[in-house]
Amino acid sequence: MRLRHLIFSLFAILTLLMLAESGYAQALDISSGGQSTITGAVNGSVTGSASVLNDLVVTVNFGEVSPLNTNSVVKVIIPIALRSNQPYQVSVAMSGIGNANGQGLQASDIGFGLQNPRLLGGAGQTCNQSTHIVRSPFNNDPATAATVGSNGRVAYPSSLASLSGSTIILSGPELSKNNSSKRQQSDGWIFDAILTITPQYFSAGVSSATLVFSIAPGPNVPC
Amino acid sequence: MPLQIHKPLLLTIALLFSALTCFGQSTSGTVSVSATVSKFVEINSGGSVTLTGNSGGGVTTDGVANSPLAVAINLGELGPSNTNPFVTAQVPLKLRSNANYVLSMIATVTSSGTTSNRIGAADVGFGLGTITRSGTGVNLTGTDTNATSGDPTLAANGSVNVTTGRYEFTAVRSNLSAFSAATTALSGAFILNAVPRSNTNGLTVPAFFAIKPQFFENGTTTISVTFTVTAP
């Protein structure tokens, strides 16, 4: 009998924990917003789920970014789906890209911007009193906004070097009309995160970085 | 017995909630990024060829700056009827790299003559001139090592052999006989900083080829030179 009670108790706790997690998660959510794409790459790739029901887990391989790649730019577009029943903010934290050689690939050599907000289906919330704000300086397409600095190196209005700790890149009013505890096909907004590298005479090597996108309650703005 | 009934039931409930949680929501997502930079070197034409001291002949295929190096030159008459001290072709080279580089050269000289008085590889003077690193994006502090003796027509690089009377290019790597196999002519530090390929700056250096008109055996001579740049 004791064993039976113990098993009952354990499963009850487990069930409550799952319910609690589901209940908490329904307020704010970040997931894949569709199939990510890459253009201009040589031996590059991008992998991740195309389903908006799946978590945002994307692996970007820019491939060759020396002058062996004769394309003007390597551009990656990562659709990100956001859901919330309250005002929200999205932040990004970066780790990696610590090249001691100044001529090596630096965080500032990877353009990063946020573009193209759009409804994720009919249950996405359209608010009239507040707008979704892409925080400065990230509201740009780095592939088209790139310039050449006085030293000859390509510069972007915003890049991974613009991230300092956990940096807020987006905020706004609620995103979803419903209060479902589960992701649905049409209950939020999609934004495109854009990453670009212009092939240059970087010093040889392999570089990597990890970006963690997070959504949290944001400034209390009306819908 | 009741315990055996409850176990599968509870397991089913747990799995059901696990599945629901899988379709549930998350407050974070991850993007992993990587990129590769390979060593890169290239050689192109540095501009137009300059031909001096020639009698007849001319530049058949000229160099075009920043285009692949493919130059053809007719040095003209190299017998005593050409009274100039030297026939000299100056071929500008442009090198670009993101890594330390080595420029090597291999040359072949073939002549229709059959005697030792025909033009041979040792009769073709060679050297690399002043090395120039300039322009935005160029690694101006990088150093280069010229393995040749420079302009082969300089007095220090050749003279008439007092025994044979034949003019000889005597300095180190000052004639094409030193390049019958691939031999380093120039080496140095990386040339360009992190700038895009559209930046046309680089390292420029003139390659000198010179022949002193002499009483060579009559005939025609073909000289073929191939430059190769690598990043060891």
XYZ file of C-alpha atoms in Angstrom:
455
model
C 0.000 0.000 0.000
C 2.789 2.375 0.871
C 4.403 1.741 -2.480
C 1.143 2.448 -4.255
C 0.765 5.764 -2.406
C 4.296 6.703 -3.187
C 3.777 6.053 -6.893
C 0.499 7.988 -6.834
C 2.208 10.896 -5.144
C 5.083 10.953 -7.601
C 2.828 10.955 -10.628
C 0.589 13.573 -9.076
C 3.587 15.845 -8.532
C 4.833 15.186 -12.041
C 1.454 15.969 -13.516
C 1.121 19.172 -11.522
C 4.585 20.272 -12.597
C 3.710 19.728 -16.229
C 0.457 21.586 -15.835
C 2.235 24.407 -14.075
C 4.811 24.618 -16.841
C 2.135 24.616 -19.510
C 0.168 27.218 -17.666
C 3.150 29.487 -17.289
C 4.313 28.979 -20.866
C 1.102 30.000 -22.495
C 1.757 33.692 -21.810
C 4.989 34.062 -23.776
C 6.437 31.914 -26.499
C 9.168 31.945 -29.098
C 9.429 29.321 -31.823
C 10.471 28.724 -35.370
C 8.683 31.046 -37.741
C 9.239 28.940 -40.824
C 12.053 27.702 -43.012
C 15.291 29.644 -42.666
C 17.123 30.462 -45.882
C 20.695 31.200 -46.934
C 21.922 32.894 -50.105
C 25.359 33.710 -51.457
C 27.019 30.890 -49.586
C 29.848 28.638 -50.713
C 29.731 25.378 -48.779
C 27.272 26.951 -46.369
C 23.948 25.778 -45.017
C 21.162 26.536 -42.611
C 19.192 23.919 -40.772
C 16.135 24.203 -38.568
C 12.514 23.238 -38.490
C 10.133 24.882 -40.944
C 7.196 24.237 -38.629
C 5.952 27.121 -36.492
C 5.004 24.487 -33.922
C 8.619 23.617 -33.235
C 11.187 25.279 -31.045
C 13.595 27.807 -32.486
C 16.733 25.751 -32.970
C 18.657 26.917 -36.022
C 22.183 26.106 -37.099
C 23.786 28.506 -39.543
C 26.966 27.631 -41.399
C 28.018 30.651 -43.440
C 30.549 28.482 -45.227
C 33.520 30.120 -46.901
C 33.737 33.852 -46.270
C 37.224 34.507 -47.634
C 37.563 35.997 -51.152
C 37.218 32.427 -52.403
C 33.538 33.233 -52.098
C 33.007 35.741 -54.891
C 29.444 36.587 -53.873
C 28.955 40.087 -52.558
C 27.294 38.897 -49.365
C 26.157 35.765 -47.563
C 22.683 36.357 -46.171
C 20.653 34.258 -43.774
C 16.997 34.922 -42.973
C 15.607 33.262 -39.858
C 11.854 33.629 -39.343
C 10.998 33.762 -35.658
C 7.459 33.276 -34.386
C 6.382 35.078 -31.230
C 3.257 34.533 -29.167
C 2.039 36.330 -26.085
C -1.141 37.384 -24.362
C 0.591 40.329 -22.748
C 3.113 43.026 -23.679
C 6.446 41.438 -24.427
C 10.077 42.085 -25.179
C 12.618 39.990 -27.040
C 16.265 39.995 -26.086
C 19.323 38.333 -27.580
C 22.495 37.210 -25.860
C 25.575 36.194 -27.782
C 28.538 34.052 -26.860
C 31.589 33.132 -28.932
C 33.413 35.038 -31.719
C 36.442 35.962 -29.707
C 39.119 36.382 -32.355
C 42.258 37.927 -30.925
C 43.561 38.725 -34.403
C 42.040 42.000 -35.487
C 42.027 40.833 -39.086
C 40.060 37.738 -38.128
C 36.297 37.519 -38.249
C 34.870 39.685 -35.499
C 31.358 40.102 -34.116
C 31.220 43.412 -35.964
C 31.708 41.537 -39.248
C 28.389 39.734 -38.849
C 25.531 42.066 -39.671
C 22.403 41.515 -37.610
C 19.008 43.090 -38.090
C 15.303 42.471 -37.580
C 12.810 43.043 -40.372
C 9.499 42.141 -41.900
C 7.005 41.857 -39.007
C 3.860 40.032 -40.069
C 0.901 38.276 -38.568
C 1.132 34.575 -37.977
C -2.373 33.748 -39.140
C -5.793 34.917 -38.106
C -5.306 34.546 -34.392
C -2.421 36.974 -34.373
C -3.367 40.095 -32.444
C -3.486 43.431 -34.247
C -3.253 46.242 -31.749
C -4.262 49.793 -32.579
C -2.833 51.640 -29.619
C 0.719 50.352 -29.701
C 3.144 49.113 -32.301
C 5.877 46.550 -32.280
C 9.151 48.412 -31.937
C 12.417 47.045 -33.282
C 14.912 48.641 -30.962
C 17.699 50.787 -32.343
C 19.969 50.012 -34.138
C 18.521 46.673 -35.245
C 15.750 47.872 -37.562
C 17.603 47.285 -40.830
C 18.535 44.700 -43.397
C 22.308 44.504 -42.944
C 22.736 42.961 -46.384
C 21.553 46.139 -48.059
C 22.628 48.657 -45.422
C 26.297 47.660 -45.348
C 28.918 50.312 -45.993
C 32.669 50.314 -46.433
C 34.516 52.091 -43.666
C 37.492 54.375 -44.053
C 39.763 51.402 -43.389
C 38.185 49.500 -46.247
C 36.365 47.029 -44.023
C 32.642 46.461 -44.381
C 30.515 47.881 -41.574
C 26.860 47.403 -40.686
C 24.326 49.657 -38.950
C 23.934 46.811 -36.476
C 25.921 43.659 -35.971
C 26.549 41.034 -33.374
C 28.892 43.563 -31.804
C 25.796 45.643 -31.069
C 24.762 43.000 -28.547
C 25.962 43.653 -25.054
C 24.929 41.032 -22.568
C 21.250 40.310 -23.010
C 20.143 43.057 -25.369
C 16.513 43.939 -26.024
C 15.901 44.055 -29.751
C 12.109 44.138 -29.909
C 9.113 44.977 -27.750
C 5.435 45.611 -28.157
C 1.872 44.836 -27.185
C 0.338 41.406 -26.956
C 0.797 39.203 -29.970
C -1.936 36.590 -29.727
C -5.713 36.698 -29.570
C -6.143 33.411 -27.826
C -4.856 32.021 -24.588
C -4.036 28.549 -25.758
C -1.541 26.639 -23.726
C -0.251 25.106 -26.929
C 1.392 26.600 -29.989
C -0.923 26.895 -32.907
C -0.380 27.536 -36.579
C -1.896 31.003 -36.490
C -1.686 32.744 -33.170
C 1.077 35.323 -33.126
C 3.574 37.327 -35.144
C 6.641 36.484 -37.199
C 9.794 38.577 -37.479
C 12.786 37.896 -39.706
C 16.169 37.903 -38.010
C 18.766 38.630 -40.677
C 22.429 37.679 -40.401
C 24.975 38.640 -43.064
C 28.681 38.351 -43.718
C 30.474 40.046 -46.581
C 33.328 37.811 -47.765
C 36.573 39.637 -47.081
C 40.304 39.120 -46.665
C 39.835 37.930 -43.104
C 42.694 36.035 -41.592
C 42.198 32.313 -41.960
C 40.319 30.351 -39.342
C 36.973 29.023 -38.197
C 34.674 31.127 -36.045
C 31.473 30.327 -34.227
C 28.900 32.011 -32.049
C 25.667 31.170 -30.296
C 22.692 33.481 -30.114
C 19.957 32.905 -27.557
C 16.684 34.663 -28.278
C 14.423 35.102 -25.266
C 10.949 36.511 -24.812
C 9.801 38.024 -21.531
C 7.129 40.388 -20.221
C 7.800 43.800 -21.711
C 6.888 47.436 -21.069
C 3.208 47.731 -20.220
C 1.795 49.174 -23.418
C -1.884 49.066 -24.347
C -3.243 47.087 -27.193
C -3.417 -6.419 -8.567
C -4.869 -2.857 -8.343
C -1.310 -1.576 -8.504
C -0.735 -3.411 -11.782
C -3.812 -1.714 -13.256
C -2.821 1.718 -12.096
C 0.729 1.603 -13.393
C -0.126 1.610 -17.117
C -2.877 4.125 -16.534
C -0.578 6.527 -14.775
C 2.120 5.987 -17.348
C -0.339 6.830 -20.106
C -1.361 10.016 -18.320
C 2.253 11.024 -17.866
C 3.072 10.375 -21.504
C 0.005 12.332 -22.558
C 1.107 15.339 -20.569
C 4.624 14.953 -21.880
C 3.279 15.053 -25.403
C 1.201 18.105 -24.614
C 4.237 19.780 -23.176
C 6.134 19.065 -26.386
C 3.520 21.082 -28.249
C 3.715 23.648 -25.492
C 5.617 26.847 -25.462
C 9.123 28.062 -24.821
C 10.531 31.430 -23.854
C 13.864 30.997 -25.601
C 15.386 29.741 -28.823
C 18.899 29.177 -30.088
C 20.728 30.104 -33.272
C 24.206 28.645 -33.708
C 26.447 30.384 -36.205
C 29.739 29.340 -37.785
C 31.908 30.529 -40.667
C 35.155 29.497 -42.306
C 37.948 31.626 -43.697
C 40.438 29.764 -45.844
C 43.824 31.043 -46.915
C 43.522 32.999 -50.112
C 46.163 34.240 -52.550
C 45.982 35.514 -56.082
C 48.182 37.018 -58.759
C 46.920 39.346 -61.434
C 48.310 41.799 -63.881
C 49.431 45.037 -62.348
C 48.946 46.977 -65.569
C 50.510 47.573 -68.956
C 53.827 46.125 -70.020
C 56.686 48.497 -70.755
C 59.049 47.408 -73.537
C 62.238 49.398 -74.091
C 65.341 49.046 -76.196
C 63.604 46.892 -78.741
C 64.199 46.917 -82.471
C 61.029 45.663 -84.013
C 58.756 43.506 -81.953
C 56.272 44.889 -79.476
C 53.764 43.915 -76.851
C 51.500 41.354 -78.461
C 49.122 40.872 -75.536
C 49.263 43.596 -72.948
C 48.512 43.318 -69.280
C 45.269 44.736 -67.915
C 45.360 45.772 -64.291
C 43.458 43.424 -61.966
C 42.899 40.898 -64.734
C 44.523 37.495 -64.994
C 48.147 37.718 -65.947
C 48.515 36.596 -69.570
C 51.091 38.692 -71.345
C 52.791 38.039 -74.676
C 55.798 40.049 -75.797
C 57.891 40.026 -78.963
C 61.321 41.289 -77.958
C 62.245 41.916 -81.602
C 65.774 41.790 -82.911
C 68.392 40.617 -80.401
C 71.371 40.465 -82.742
C 74.037 43.144 -83.055
C 71.820 45.104 -85.440
C 69.985 46.213 -82.328
C 72.422 48.725 -80.927
C 70.623 49.324 -77.669
C 72.415 48.138 -74.526
C 69.436 46.021 -73.456
C 66.005 45.017 -74.603
C 63.918 45.162 -71.457
C 60.328 44.175 -70.723
C 58.820 45.334 -67.498
C 55.733 43.346 -66.478
C 53.746 44.692 -63.498
C 52.408 42.038 -61.142
C 49.741 42.457 -58.503
C 49.505 40.098 -55.549
C 46.729 39.863 -52.982
C 46.392 37.567 -49.986
C 44.930 37.136 -46.537
C 47.912 35.038 -45.460
C 51.677 34.992 -45.796
C 52.554 34.301 -49.399
C 55.288 32.859 -51.581
C 55.670 33.841 -55.228
C 57.562 31.298 -57.229
C 58.488 31.167 -60.887
C 59.447 28.578 -63.437
C 60.859 29.417 -66.852
C 61.732 27.592 -70.033
C 63.808 28.963 -72.883
C 63.873 27.190 -76.225
C 65.855 28.326 -79.200
C 66.023 27.169 -82.786
C 69.794 27.490 -82.683
C 71.987 24.440 -82.302
C 75.208 25.792 -80.882
C 76.271 27.194 -77.566
C 75.959 30.621 -79.122
C 72.171 30.368 -79.271
C 70.147 32.279 -76.726
C 69.840 30.275 -73.536
C 68.158 30.731 -70.174
C 71.279 32.357 -68.754
C 71.104 35.052 -71.430
C 67.700 36.222 -70.215
C 68.110 38.526 -67.278
C 65.389 38.553 -64.670
C 64.587 40.328 -61.452
C 61.805 41.817 -59.422
C 61.862 45.564 -58.862
C 60.535 47.780 -56.133
C 57.773 46.184 -54.063
C 54.905 48.523 -53.290
C 52.237 48.083 -50.672
C 49.836 51.001 -50.840
C 46.189 51.895 -50.678
C 43.277 51.496 -48.312
C 43.048 48.074 -46.773
C 46.614 47.058 -47.539
C 48.757 45.697 -44.720
C 51.286 48.517 -44.917
C 53.451 47.155 -42.139
C 53.937 43.789 -43.784
C 57.438 43.061 -44.979
C 58.565 41.272 -48.130
C 61.687 39.422 -49.147
C 62.874 39.783 -52.706
C 64.861 36.675 -53.563
C 66.100 38.178 -56.822
C 68.675 40.873 -57.348
C 66.296 43.429 -58.788
C 66.622 45.055 -62.190
C 69.001 42.776 -64.116
C 70.304 45.660 -66.207
C 71.890 47.295 -63.207
C 75.664 47.335 -63.490
C 75.994 45.399 -60.266
C 73.942 42.507 -61.636
C 75.939 41.611 -64.726
C 78.954 42.181 -66.867
C 80.937 40.932 -69.847
C 82.784 37.740 -69.112
C 86.420 38.666 -69.615
C 87.213 35.200 -70.870
C 84.357 34.492 -73.229
C 83.321 38.040 -74.005
C 79.705 37.064 -73.554
C 77.521 39.270 -71.393
C 76.377 37.449 -68.283
C 73.814 38.188 -65.608
C 75.858 37.183 -62.599
C 73.932 38.259 -59.525
C 71.805 35.914 -57.414
C 68.726 34.736 -59.302
C 69.337 37.354 -61.970
C 68.691 35.167 -64.982
C 66.245 32.477 -66.003
C 68.673 29.606 -65.531
C 67.971 29.963 -61.828
C 64.317 29.215 -62.498
C 64.470 26.009 -64.513
C 62.485 24.523 -61.639
C 59.903 26.336 -59.525
C 61.926 28.746 -57.411
C 60.908 31.383 -54.924
C 61.219 34.903 -56.221
C 59.349 36.789 -53.543
C 57.734 36.101 -50.197
C 56.155 38.098 -47.448
C 53.473 38.799 -44.909
C 49.759 38.867 -45.614
C 48.916 41.622 -48.042
C 45.367 42.721 -47.350
C 43.557 43.466 -44.137
C 39.931 42.420 -43.767
C 38.474 44.173 -46.799
C 36.122 42.861 -49.471
C 37.315 41.558 -52.795
C 35.894 44.646 -54.473
C 38.820 46.540 -52.959
C 41.332 46.435 -55.811
C 44.407 47.376 -53.837
C 47.283 45.007 -53.247
C 51.009 44.538 -53.568
C 52.537 45.530 -56.888
C 55.952 44.623 -58.171
C 57.501 44.892 -61.627
C 59.077 41.790 -63.138
C 62.032 42.701 -65.360
C 63.136 40.585 -68.295
C 66.223 41.753 -70.153
C 68.438 40.524 -72.959
C 71.606 42.171 -74.095
C 71.806 42.115 -77.905
C 74.846 40.115 -78.893
C 76.270 37.975 -81.666
C 73.891 35.161 -80.804
C 73.423 32.355 -83.257
C 70.607 33.378 -85.568
C 67.226 31.849 -85.041
C 64.142 32.323 -82.978
C 63.770 31.901 -79.265
C 60.693 31.344 -77.137
C 60.681 32.198 -73.453
C 57.854 30.950 -71.265
C 57.487 32.075 -67.685
C 54.872 30.985 -65.161
C 54.350 32.765 -61.870
C 52.612 30.951 -59.016
C 51.618 32.366 -55.676
C 50.867 30.132 -52.723
C 50.097 30.439 -49.029
C 52.200 27.799 -47.296
